[in-house]
Amino acid sequence: MPGGQAVVLVRFDEVPREFEAEWNRWYDDTHIPARLALPGFIAARRFAAYEGEAGYLTLYELENADAVASEAYRELKRKELSRPADSFEARTLNLPGFRRDVYRQVYPDTGYETPDTEYLFVVGHDIPANREEEFTAWYNTEHIPAMLRVPGFVTARRLKMTPPLSPESGAQSSSPQFLTLYDLADRNAVESDRFLRDRNSPWTSWVRSWYTRRLRIKAQRISRMLVPLRHAAVS
């Protein structure tokens, strides 16, 4: 599955049970396809979180962050914002814990191919501005290689939040500055003895003394879509 140089991460804490099933159908059948028809949108994956600071996640793959600054995207947002209060568009914006943020890829620095894996492990951090160089060196040269040696870890990807966008982009700002996305073949990989051992080191202890972890989410994929639309629902 192709990836892009940027992503939109959408998070919801929960969806009311009285319309959750219908909302999920609308999200897969209407909401996501409307975006994948726009320039710059490549693919989308949806996840249900089973641990952490979210209930549902959506990851949109973008050619680059300009996709959410295009006139086509702004027009779609204007139309959705004009819908009545009982529409799914309006109710979605008011769901608990709703966040929508745009991130650009900073690792790897080559093209990214999203594997056909079922689980996602999301970690988000804030760091002091003067620590970014060391944070990057630690993550790229020690931590990610160690994690990718853990059975069940398939890929790792790091992203940094884009500068503030226009209100029409819908981006929120109360989210972590940096994200790491791990695609997992096994949901138990993040509980294994190997993971618990290899995530620690003297350098890691030092970095942990000054970063702030904002997110730690474990989630299972529930659907994915590509452009052209090829939808694969996951039971």
PDB file of C-alpha atoms in Angstrom, residues 28 45-49 57 117-119 219-225 232-235:
ATOM      1  CA  ASP A  28     -16.078   4.295   5.303  1.00  0.00           C
ATOM      2  CA  ARG A  45      -6.530   3.407   7.026  1.00  0.00           C
ATOM      3  CA  ARG A  46      -8.909   3.285   9.971  1.00  0.00           C
ATOM      4  CA  PHE A  47      -8.217   1.728  13.346  1.00  0.00           C
ATOM      5  CA  ALA A  48     -10.104   0.954  16.532  1.00  0.00           C
ATOM      6  CA  ALA A  49      -7.889   1.578  19.548  1.00  0.00           C
ATOM      7  CA  LEU A  57      -7.979   6.615  14.509  1.00  0.00           C
ATOM      8  CA  THR A 117      -0.463  -5.394   8.726  1.00  0.00           C
ATOM      9  CA  GLU A 118      -3.345  -5.436  11.165  1.00  0.00           C
ATOM     10  CA  TYR A 119      -1.991  -3.498  14.143  1.00  0.00           C
ATOM     11  CA  ALA A 219      -4.959  -0.098  17.670  1.00  0.00           C
ATOM     12  CA  GLN A 220      -6.339  -2.695  15.274  1.00  0.00           C
ATOM     13  CA  ARG A 221      -7.132  -1.922  11.651  1.00  0.00           C
ATOM     14  CA  ILE A 222     -10.793  -1.975  10.664  1.00  0.00           C
ATOM     15  CA  SER A 223     -10.609  -0.725   7.064  1.00  0.00           C
ATOM     16  CA  ARG A 224      -8.310   0.607   4.375  1.00  0.00           C
ATOM     17  CA  MET A 225      -8.808   2.397   1.067  1.00  0.00           C
ATOM     18  CA  ALA A 232     -10.894  -3.778   1.932  1.00  0.00           C
ATOM     19  CA  ALA A 233     -12.866  -4.134   5.146  1.00  0.00           C
ATOM     20  CA  VAL A 234     -11.274  -6.142   7.909  1.00  0.00           C
ATOM     21  CA  SER A 235     -13.417  -8.344  10.106  1.00  0.00           C
TER      22      SER A 235
END
